[in-house]
Short mmCIF file of C-alpha atoms and ligand atoms in Angstrom, two decimals:
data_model
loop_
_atom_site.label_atom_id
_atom_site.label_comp_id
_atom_site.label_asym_id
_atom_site.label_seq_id
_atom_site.Cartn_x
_atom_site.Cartn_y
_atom_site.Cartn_z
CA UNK Y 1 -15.63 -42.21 -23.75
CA UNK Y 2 -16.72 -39.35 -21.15
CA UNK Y 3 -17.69 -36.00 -22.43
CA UNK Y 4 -15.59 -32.62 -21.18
CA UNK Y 5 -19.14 -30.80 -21.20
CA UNK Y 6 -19.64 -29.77 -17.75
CA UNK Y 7 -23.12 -31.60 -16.38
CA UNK Y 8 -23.57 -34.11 -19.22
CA UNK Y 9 -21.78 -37.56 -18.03
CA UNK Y 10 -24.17 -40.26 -16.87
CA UNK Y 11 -27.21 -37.55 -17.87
CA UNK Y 12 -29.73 -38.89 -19.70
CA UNK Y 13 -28.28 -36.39 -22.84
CA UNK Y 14 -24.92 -37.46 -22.16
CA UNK Y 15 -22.42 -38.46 -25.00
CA UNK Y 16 -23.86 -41.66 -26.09
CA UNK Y 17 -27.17 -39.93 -26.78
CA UNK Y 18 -26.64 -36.63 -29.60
CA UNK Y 19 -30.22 -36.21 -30.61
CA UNK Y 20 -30.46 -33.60 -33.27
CA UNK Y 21 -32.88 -30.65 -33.42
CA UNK Y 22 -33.51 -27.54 -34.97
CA UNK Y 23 -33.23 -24.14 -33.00
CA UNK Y 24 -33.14 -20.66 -33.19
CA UNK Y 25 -32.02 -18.01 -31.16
CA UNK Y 26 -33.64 -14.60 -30.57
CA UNK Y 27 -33.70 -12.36 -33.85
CA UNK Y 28 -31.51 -15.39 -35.96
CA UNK Y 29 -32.60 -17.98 -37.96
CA UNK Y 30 -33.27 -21.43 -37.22
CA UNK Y 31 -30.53 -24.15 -37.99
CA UNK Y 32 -29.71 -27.36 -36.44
CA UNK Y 33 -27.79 -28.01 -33.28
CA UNK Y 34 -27.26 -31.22 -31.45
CA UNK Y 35 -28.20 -31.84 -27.51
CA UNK Y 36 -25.42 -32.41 -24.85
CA UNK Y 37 -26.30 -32.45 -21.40
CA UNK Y 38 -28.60 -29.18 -21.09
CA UNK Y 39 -26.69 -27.70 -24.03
CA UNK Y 40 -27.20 -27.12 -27.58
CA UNK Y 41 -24.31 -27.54 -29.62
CA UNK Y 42 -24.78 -24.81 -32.75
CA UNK Y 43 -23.25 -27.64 -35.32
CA UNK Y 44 -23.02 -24.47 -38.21
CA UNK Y 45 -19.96 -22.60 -37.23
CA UNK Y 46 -18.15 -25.39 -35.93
CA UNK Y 47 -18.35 -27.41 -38.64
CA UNK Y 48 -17.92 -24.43 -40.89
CA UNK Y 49 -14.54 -23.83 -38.87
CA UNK Y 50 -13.40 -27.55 -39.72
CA UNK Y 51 -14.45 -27.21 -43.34
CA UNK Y 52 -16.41 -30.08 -43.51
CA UNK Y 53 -17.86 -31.58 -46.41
CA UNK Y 54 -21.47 -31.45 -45.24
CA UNK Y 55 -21.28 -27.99 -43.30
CA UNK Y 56 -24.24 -26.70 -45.42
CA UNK Y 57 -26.36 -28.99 -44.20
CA UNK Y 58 -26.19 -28.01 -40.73
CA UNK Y 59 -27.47 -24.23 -41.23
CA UNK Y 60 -30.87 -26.07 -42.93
CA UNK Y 61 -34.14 -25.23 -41.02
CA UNK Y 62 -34.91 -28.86 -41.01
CA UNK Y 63 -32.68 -32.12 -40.42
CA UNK Y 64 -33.80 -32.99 -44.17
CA UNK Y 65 -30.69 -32.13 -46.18
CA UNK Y 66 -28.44 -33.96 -43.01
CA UNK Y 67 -31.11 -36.77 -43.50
CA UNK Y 68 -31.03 -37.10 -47.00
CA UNK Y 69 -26.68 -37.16 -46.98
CA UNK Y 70 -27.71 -41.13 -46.40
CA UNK Y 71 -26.17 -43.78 -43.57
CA UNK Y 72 -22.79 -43.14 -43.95
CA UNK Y 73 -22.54 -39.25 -43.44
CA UNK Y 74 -24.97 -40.19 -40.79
CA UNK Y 75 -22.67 -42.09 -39.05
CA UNK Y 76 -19.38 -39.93 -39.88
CA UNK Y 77 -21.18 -36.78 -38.87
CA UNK Y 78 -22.18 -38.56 -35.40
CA UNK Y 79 -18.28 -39.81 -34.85
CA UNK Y 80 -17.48 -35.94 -35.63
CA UNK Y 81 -19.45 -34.94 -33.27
CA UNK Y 82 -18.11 -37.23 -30.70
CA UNK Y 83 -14.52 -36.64 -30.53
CA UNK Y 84 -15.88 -32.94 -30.55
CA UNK Y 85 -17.16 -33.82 -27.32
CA UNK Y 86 -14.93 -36.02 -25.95
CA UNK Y 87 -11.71 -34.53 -26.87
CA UNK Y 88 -10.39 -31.96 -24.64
CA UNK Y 89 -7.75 -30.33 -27.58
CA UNK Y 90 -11.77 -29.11 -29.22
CA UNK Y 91 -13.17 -27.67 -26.22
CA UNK Y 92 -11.86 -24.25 -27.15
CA UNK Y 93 -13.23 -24.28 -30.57
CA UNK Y 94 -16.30 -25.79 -29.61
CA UNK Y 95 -17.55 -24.44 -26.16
CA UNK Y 96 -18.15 -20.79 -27.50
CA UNK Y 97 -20.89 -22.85 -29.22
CA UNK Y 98 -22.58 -24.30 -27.01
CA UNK Y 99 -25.82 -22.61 -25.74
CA UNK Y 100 -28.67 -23.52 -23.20
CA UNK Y 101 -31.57 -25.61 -23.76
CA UNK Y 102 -33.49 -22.92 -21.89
CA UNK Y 103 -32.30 -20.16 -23.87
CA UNK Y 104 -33.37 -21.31 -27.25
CA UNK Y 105 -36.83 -22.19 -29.39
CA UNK Y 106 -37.14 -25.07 -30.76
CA UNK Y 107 -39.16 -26.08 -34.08
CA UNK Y 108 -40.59 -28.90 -36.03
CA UNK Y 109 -37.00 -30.77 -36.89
CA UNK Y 110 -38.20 -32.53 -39.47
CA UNK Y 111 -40.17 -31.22 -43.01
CA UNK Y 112 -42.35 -33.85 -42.53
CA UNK Y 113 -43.39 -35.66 -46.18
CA UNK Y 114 -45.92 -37.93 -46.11
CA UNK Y 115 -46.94 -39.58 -42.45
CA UNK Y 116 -48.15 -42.81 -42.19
CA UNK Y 117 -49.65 -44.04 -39.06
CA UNK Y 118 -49.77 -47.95 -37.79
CA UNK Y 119 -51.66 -50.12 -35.49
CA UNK Y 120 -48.66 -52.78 -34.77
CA UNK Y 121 -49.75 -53.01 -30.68
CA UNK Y 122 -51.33 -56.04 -30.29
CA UNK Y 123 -52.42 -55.20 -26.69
CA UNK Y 124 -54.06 -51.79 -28.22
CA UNK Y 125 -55.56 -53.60 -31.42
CA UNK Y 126 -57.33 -55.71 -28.95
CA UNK Y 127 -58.66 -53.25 -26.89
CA UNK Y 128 -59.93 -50.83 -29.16
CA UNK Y 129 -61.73 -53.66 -31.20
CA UNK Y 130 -63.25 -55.18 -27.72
CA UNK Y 131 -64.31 -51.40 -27.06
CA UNK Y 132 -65.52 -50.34 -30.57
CA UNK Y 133 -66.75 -53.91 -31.56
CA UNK Y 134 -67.86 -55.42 -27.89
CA UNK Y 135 -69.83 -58.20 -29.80
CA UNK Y 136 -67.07 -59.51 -32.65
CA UNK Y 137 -63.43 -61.10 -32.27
CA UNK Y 138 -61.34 -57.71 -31.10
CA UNK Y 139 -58.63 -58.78 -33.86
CA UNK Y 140 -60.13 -58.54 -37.46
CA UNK Y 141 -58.86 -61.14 -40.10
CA UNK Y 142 -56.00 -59.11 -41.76
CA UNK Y 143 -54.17 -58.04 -38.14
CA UNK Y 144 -51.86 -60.86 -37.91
CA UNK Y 145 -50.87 -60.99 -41.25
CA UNK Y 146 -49.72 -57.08 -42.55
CA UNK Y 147 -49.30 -54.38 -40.22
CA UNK Y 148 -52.23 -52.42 -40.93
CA UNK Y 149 -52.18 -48.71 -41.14
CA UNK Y 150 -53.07 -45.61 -42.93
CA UNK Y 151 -51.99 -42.11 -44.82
CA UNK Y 152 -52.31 -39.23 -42.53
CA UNK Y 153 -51.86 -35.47 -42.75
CA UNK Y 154 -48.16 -34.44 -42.76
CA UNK Y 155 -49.17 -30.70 -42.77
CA UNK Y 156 -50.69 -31.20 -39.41
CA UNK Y 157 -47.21 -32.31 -37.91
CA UNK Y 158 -46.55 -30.26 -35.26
CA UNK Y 159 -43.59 -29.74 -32.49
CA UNK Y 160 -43.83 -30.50 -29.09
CA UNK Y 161 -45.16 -27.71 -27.06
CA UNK Y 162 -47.71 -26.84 -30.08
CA UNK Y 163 -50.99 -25.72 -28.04
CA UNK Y 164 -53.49 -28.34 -29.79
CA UNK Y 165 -56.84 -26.75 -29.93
CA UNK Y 166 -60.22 -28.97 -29.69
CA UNK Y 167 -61.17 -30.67 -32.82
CA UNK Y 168 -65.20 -30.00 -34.09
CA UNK Y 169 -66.83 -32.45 -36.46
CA UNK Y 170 -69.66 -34.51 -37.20
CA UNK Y 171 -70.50 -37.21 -34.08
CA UNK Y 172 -73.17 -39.97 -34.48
CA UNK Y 173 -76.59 -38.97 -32.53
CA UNK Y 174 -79.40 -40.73 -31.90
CA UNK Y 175 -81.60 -38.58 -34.11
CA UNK Y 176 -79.13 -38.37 -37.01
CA UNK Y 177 -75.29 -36.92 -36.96
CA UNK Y 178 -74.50 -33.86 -34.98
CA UNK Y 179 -71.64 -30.96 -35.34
CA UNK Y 180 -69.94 -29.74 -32.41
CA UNK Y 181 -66.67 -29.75 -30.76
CA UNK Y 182 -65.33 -33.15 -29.58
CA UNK Y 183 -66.16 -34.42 -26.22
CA UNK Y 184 -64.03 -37.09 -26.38
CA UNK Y 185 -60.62 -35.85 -27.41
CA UNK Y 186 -57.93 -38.86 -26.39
CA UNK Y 187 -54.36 -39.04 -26.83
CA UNK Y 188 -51.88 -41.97 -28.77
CA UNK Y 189 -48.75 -42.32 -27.10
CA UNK Y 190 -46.47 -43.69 -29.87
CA UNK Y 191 -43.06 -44.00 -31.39
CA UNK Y 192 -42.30 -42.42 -35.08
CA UNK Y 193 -39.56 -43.05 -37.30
CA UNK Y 194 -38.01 -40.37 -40.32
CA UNK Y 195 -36.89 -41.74 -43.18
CA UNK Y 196 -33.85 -40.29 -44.03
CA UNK Y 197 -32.33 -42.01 -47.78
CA UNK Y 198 -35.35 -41.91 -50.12
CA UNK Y 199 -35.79 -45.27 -52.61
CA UNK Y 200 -36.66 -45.66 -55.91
CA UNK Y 201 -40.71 -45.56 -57.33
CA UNK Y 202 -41.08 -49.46 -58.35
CA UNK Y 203 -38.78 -50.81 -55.85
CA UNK Y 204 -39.40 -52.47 -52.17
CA UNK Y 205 -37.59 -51.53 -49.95
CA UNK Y 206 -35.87 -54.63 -48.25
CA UNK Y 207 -36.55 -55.60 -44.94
CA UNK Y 208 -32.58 -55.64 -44.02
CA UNK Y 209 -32.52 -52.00 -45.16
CA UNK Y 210 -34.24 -50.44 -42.92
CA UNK Y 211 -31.04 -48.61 -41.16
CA UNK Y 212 -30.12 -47.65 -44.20
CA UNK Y 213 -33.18 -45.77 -45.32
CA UNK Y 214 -34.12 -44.99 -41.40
CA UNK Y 215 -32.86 -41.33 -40.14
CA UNK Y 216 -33.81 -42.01 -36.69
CA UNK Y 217 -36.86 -41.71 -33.88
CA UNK Y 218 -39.02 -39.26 -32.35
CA UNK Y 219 -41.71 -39.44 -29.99
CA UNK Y 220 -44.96 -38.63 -31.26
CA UNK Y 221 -48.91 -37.92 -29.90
CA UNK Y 222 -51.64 -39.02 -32.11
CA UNK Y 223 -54.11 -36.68 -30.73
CA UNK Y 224 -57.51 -38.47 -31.61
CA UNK Y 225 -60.95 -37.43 -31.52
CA UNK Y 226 -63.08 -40.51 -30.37
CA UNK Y 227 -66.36 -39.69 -31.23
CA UNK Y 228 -65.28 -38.18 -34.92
CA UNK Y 229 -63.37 -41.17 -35.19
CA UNK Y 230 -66.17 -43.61 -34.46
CA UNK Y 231 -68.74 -41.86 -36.55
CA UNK Y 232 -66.80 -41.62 -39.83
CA UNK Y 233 -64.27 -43.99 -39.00
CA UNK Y 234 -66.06 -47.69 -41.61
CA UNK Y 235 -65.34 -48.13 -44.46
CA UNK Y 236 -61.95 -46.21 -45.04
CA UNK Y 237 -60.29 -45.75 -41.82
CA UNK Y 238 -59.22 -43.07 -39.92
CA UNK Y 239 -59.86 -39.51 -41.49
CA UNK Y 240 -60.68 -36.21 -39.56
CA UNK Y 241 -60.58 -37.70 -36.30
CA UNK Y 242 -56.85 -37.89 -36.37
CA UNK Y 243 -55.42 -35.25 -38.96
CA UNK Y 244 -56.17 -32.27 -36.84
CA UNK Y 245 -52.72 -32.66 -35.15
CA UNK Y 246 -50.21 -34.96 -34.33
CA UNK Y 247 -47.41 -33.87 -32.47
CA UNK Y 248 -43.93 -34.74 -32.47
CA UNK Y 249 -40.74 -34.38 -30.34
CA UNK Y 250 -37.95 -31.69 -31.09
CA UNK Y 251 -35.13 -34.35 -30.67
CA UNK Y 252 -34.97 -37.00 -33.48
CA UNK Y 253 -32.50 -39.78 -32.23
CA UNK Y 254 -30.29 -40.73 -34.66
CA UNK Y 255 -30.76 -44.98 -34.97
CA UNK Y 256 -26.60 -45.45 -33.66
CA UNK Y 257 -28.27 -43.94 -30.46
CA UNK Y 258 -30.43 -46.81 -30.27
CA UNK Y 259 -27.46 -49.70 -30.78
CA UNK Y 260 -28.58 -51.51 -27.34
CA UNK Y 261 -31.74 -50.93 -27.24
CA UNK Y 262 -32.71 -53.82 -29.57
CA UNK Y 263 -34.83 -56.41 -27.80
CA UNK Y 264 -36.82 -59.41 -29.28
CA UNK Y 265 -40.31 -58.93 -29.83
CA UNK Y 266 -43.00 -61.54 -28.11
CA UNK Y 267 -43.06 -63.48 -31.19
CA UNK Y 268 -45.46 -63.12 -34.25
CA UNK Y 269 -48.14 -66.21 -35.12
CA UNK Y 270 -48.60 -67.50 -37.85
CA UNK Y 271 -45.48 -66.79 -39.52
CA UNK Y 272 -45.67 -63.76 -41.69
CA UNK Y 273 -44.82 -63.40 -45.42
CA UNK Y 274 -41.34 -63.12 -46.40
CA UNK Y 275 -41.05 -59.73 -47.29
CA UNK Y 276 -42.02 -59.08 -43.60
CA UNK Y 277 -38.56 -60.80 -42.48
CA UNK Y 278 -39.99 -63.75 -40.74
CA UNK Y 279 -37.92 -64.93 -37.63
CA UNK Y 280 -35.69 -63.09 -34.99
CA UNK Y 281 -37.54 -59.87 -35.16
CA UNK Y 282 -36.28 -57.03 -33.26
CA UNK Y 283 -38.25 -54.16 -31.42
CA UNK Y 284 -36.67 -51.52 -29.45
CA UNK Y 285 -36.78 -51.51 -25.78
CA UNK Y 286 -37.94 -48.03 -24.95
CA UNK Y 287 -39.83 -47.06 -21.69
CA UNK Y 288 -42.50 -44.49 -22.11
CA UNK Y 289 -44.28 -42.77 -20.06
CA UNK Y 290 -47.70 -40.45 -20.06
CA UNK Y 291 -48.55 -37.39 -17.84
CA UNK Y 292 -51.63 -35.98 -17.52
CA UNK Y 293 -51.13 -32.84 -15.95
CA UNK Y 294 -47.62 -33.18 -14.25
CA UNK Y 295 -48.92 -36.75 -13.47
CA UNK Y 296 -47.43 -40.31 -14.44
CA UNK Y 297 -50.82 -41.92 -15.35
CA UNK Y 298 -49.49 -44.70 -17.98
CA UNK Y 299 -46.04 -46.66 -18.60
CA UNK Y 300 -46.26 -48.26 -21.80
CA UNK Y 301 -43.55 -50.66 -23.13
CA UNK Y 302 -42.25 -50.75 -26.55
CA UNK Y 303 -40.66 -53.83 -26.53
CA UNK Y 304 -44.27 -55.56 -26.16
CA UNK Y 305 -45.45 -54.56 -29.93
CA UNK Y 306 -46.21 -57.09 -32.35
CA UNK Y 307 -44.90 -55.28 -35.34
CA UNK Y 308 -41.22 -54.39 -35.59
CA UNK Y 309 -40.33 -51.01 -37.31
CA UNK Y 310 -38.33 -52.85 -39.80
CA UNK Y 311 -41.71 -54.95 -41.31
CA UNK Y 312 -43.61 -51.28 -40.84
CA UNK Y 313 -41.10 -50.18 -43.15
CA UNK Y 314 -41.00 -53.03 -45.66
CA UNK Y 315 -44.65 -53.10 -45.87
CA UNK Y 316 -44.81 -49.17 -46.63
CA UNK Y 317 -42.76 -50.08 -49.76
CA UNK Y 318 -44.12 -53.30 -50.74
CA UNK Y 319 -46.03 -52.14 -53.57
CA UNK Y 320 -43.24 -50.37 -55.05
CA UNK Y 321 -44.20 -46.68 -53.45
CA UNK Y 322 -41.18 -44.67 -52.90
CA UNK Y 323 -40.25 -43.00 -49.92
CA UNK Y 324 -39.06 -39.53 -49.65
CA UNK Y 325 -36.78 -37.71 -47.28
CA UNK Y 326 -38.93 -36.53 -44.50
CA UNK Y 327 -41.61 -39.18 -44.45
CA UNK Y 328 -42.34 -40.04 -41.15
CA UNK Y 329 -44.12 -43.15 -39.79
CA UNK Y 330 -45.38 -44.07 -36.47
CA UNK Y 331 -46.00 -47.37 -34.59
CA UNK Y 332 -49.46 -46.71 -33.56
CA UNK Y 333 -50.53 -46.73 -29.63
CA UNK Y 334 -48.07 -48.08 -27.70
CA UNK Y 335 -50.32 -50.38 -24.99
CA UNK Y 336 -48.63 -53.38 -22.82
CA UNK Y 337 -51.05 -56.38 -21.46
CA UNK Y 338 -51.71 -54.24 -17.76
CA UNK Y 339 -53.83 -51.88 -17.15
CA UNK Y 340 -51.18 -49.16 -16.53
CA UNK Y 341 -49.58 -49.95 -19.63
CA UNK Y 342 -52.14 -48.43 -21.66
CA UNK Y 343 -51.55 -45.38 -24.07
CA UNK Y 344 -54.67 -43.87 -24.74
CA UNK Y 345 -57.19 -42.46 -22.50
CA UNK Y 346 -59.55 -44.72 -24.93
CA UNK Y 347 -58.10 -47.71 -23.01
CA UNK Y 348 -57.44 -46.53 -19.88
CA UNK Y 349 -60.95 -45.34 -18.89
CA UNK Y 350 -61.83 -48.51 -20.89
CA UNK Y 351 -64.10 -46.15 -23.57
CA UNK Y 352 -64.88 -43.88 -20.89
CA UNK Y 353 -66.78 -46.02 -18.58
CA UNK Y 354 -64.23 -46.54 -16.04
CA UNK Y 355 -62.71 -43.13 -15.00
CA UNK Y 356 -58.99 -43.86 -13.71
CA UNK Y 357 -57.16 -41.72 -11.37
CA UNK Y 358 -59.91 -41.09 -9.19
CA UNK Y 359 -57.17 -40.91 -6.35
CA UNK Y 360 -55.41 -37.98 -8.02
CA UNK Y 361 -58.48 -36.04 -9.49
CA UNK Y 362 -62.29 -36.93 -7.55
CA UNK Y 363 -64.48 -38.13 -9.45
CA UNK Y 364 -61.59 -39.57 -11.94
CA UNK Y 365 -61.15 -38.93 -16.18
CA UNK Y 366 -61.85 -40.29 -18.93
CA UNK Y 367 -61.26 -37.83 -21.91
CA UNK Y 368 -59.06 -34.57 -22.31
CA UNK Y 369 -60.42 -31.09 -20.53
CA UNK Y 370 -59.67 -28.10 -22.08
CA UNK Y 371 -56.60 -26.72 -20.22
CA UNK Y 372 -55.10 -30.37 -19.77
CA UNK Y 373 -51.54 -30.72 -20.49
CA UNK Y 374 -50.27 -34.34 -21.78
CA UNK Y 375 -46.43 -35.10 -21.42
CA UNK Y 376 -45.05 -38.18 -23.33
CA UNK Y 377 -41.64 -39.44 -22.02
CA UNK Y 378 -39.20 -41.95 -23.99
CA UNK Y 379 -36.49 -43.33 -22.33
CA UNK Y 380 -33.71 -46.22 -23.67
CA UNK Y 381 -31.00 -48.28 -23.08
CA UNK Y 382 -27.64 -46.20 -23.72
CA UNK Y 383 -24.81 -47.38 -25.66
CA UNK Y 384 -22.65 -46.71 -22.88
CA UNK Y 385 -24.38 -48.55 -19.62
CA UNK Y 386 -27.08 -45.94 -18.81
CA UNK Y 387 -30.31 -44.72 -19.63
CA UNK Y 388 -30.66 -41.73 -22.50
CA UNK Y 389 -33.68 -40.12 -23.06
CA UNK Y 390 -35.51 -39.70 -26.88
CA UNK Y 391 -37.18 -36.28 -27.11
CA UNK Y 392 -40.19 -35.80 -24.96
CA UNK Y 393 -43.69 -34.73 -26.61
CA UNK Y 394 -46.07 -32.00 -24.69
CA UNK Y 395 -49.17 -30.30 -25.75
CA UNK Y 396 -51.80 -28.47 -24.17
CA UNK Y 397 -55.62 -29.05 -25.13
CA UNK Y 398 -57.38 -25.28 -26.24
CA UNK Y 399 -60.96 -24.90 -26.07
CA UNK Y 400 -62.77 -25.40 -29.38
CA UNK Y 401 -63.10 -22.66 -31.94
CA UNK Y 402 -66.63 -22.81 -33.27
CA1 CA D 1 -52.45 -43.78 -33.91
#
């Protein structure tokens, strides 16, 4: 299947990719287009011109209402678009519509519901507790048993490209707690997931159904301030130390994107409850990468978590909470077993004792500068024999506003 769109076969946004954003134009509204190549493909009139059944959908300001259509539009719109793309006898109706990536603004794609963040890296679990807790086992008793994780802020969802300005809060002193900006703002490379088909208040959600209830993947930046975090961080988990932002790409890959990326995971020990889908689980083998700056400083693999997305998802529901169109959930820091596998500055300058890229920078870095700019870059395994790329995440750090 090759696409007629000039530029786009073997790209990493070529045919077998069709990540879907939302976009505006200068002076019009934002609606929600579909990346080919270095095109957007304005999905409104086109489908509007077909009459399809779900053209309303696509002149939405989010993906929601496409999200919430469930698995089988998902897939039907997808083939659409495909032979839209592939078909010579459409180019006339469809080319008018496609515009440059460069020429458009791009916006949060998602209305994000509730977020919930997770902590399913065993590498990253491990460092982090040898950091925070130097004198206890890194792994606390629960880890291996129940992807642990917590409710963050949904309103504090932002796109990529969102400046991110310096968090202030309380940090532990020796003479008692001090307020001031943080001095050790840090970064979370990590993958999210938006739910798409909501469930039912009461009912689990099944492990099996996860790509039924799953929209599709975006990259995602847990921007974390260390020594908030550390302060206020025991009893109940992360709080103001994370919620200040978390950014997200503007390309949400729809799952059927994703069809050969599935790898197995190293393995999980002990076995884990049944709900959790014991056996054969499946991770996605996505390459990311983190800039500092225009610099590759980190690669970390996906394929080496512990927890699989479909067990995050499971255990979300467990209880019988519901999910909702537009909740979005993330893996937690993505860190492999090397030391250039690590996603957060945390780990990488080992809790800021052991400045890395002293060959790039002097004296080295630990934590972010103001003026820093962090790039997050996904890439996959295409349906199709290549590479395609998930939507990359940028932000630069502001200066504090005290
Ligand atoms: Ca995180």
């Amino acid at each position: 299947m090759t696409t007629w769109v000039d530029g786009a076969e073997g790209s990493l946004f070529d045919v077998d990719n069709l990540p879907y954003g939302v976009f505006s134009l200068a002076g019009e509204e934002p609606r929600v287009g579909v990346r080919i190549g270095e095109l957007v493909l304005d999905l409104a009139p086109v489908a509007a011109a077909e009459m399809l059944d779900a053209h309303h959908v696509f002149q939405e300001r989010s993906l929601n209402a496409l999200m919430a259509e469930g698995r089988l539009v998902r897939e039907s719109v997808r083939r659409w678009i495909t032979g839209l793309l592939t078909d010579e006898t459409e180019r006339d109706l469809v080319e008018p519509h496609l515009v440059p990536v460069a020429d458009v603004t791009l916006h949060l794609p998602v209305e994000v519901a509730d977020y919930v963040d997770f902590y399913a890296s065993l590498d990253h679990a491990s460092n982090v507790g040898r950091i925070f807790r130097p004198d206890q086992e890194p792994l606390l008793p629960n880890w291996r048993h129940l992807p642990v994780g917590y409710h963050g802020r949904a309103g504090t969802v932002v796109a990529s490209g969102t400046p991110v300005t310096r968090p202030s809060g309380q940090h532990r002193g020796d003479d008692g707690p001090t307020y001031g900006p943080s001095t050790r703002l840090d970064i979370e490379a990590e993958l999210g997931f938006v739910v798409g088909t909501p469930s039912e208040l009461g009912s689990p959600v099944a492990y099996g159904a996860f790509a039924d209830h799953v929209f599709g993947v975006v990259g995602l930046n847990d921007w974390s301030a260390r020594d908030i975090q550390a302060w206020e961080y025991v009893p109940l988990g992360p709080f103001l130390g994370k919620s200040f932002a978390t950014s997200i790409s503007a390309w949400v890959t729809p799952l059927e994107a994703l069809d050969a990326a599935w790898v197995d995971l190293p393995g999980q020990d002990p076995t884990p409850l049944p709900y959790l889908g014991p056996g054969d689980v499946q991770g996605l083998d996505i390459d990311v990468e983190v800039l500092l700056n225009g610099t590759v400083v980190s690669r970390p693999p996906y394929r080496t978590m512990y927890w699989s997305p479909a067990q995050m998802l499971a255990h979300i529901t467990v209880n019988g909470a519901s999910l909702r169109t537009g909740d979005l959930y993330a893996s937690g820091t993505i860190s492999g077993p090397e030391r250039d596998q690590r996603g957060s500055f945390l780990e990488l300058s080992w809790g800021g004792t052991e400045p890395f890229g002293a060959e790039l920078w002097g004296d080295g870095r630990t934590f972010l500068e103001d003026g820093d700019e962090v790039v997050l870059r996904y890439t996959a395994p295409g349906t199709a024999g290549g590479r395609i790329a998930l939507g990359e995440v940028s932000g630069v750090v502001e200066p504090a506003r005290v």
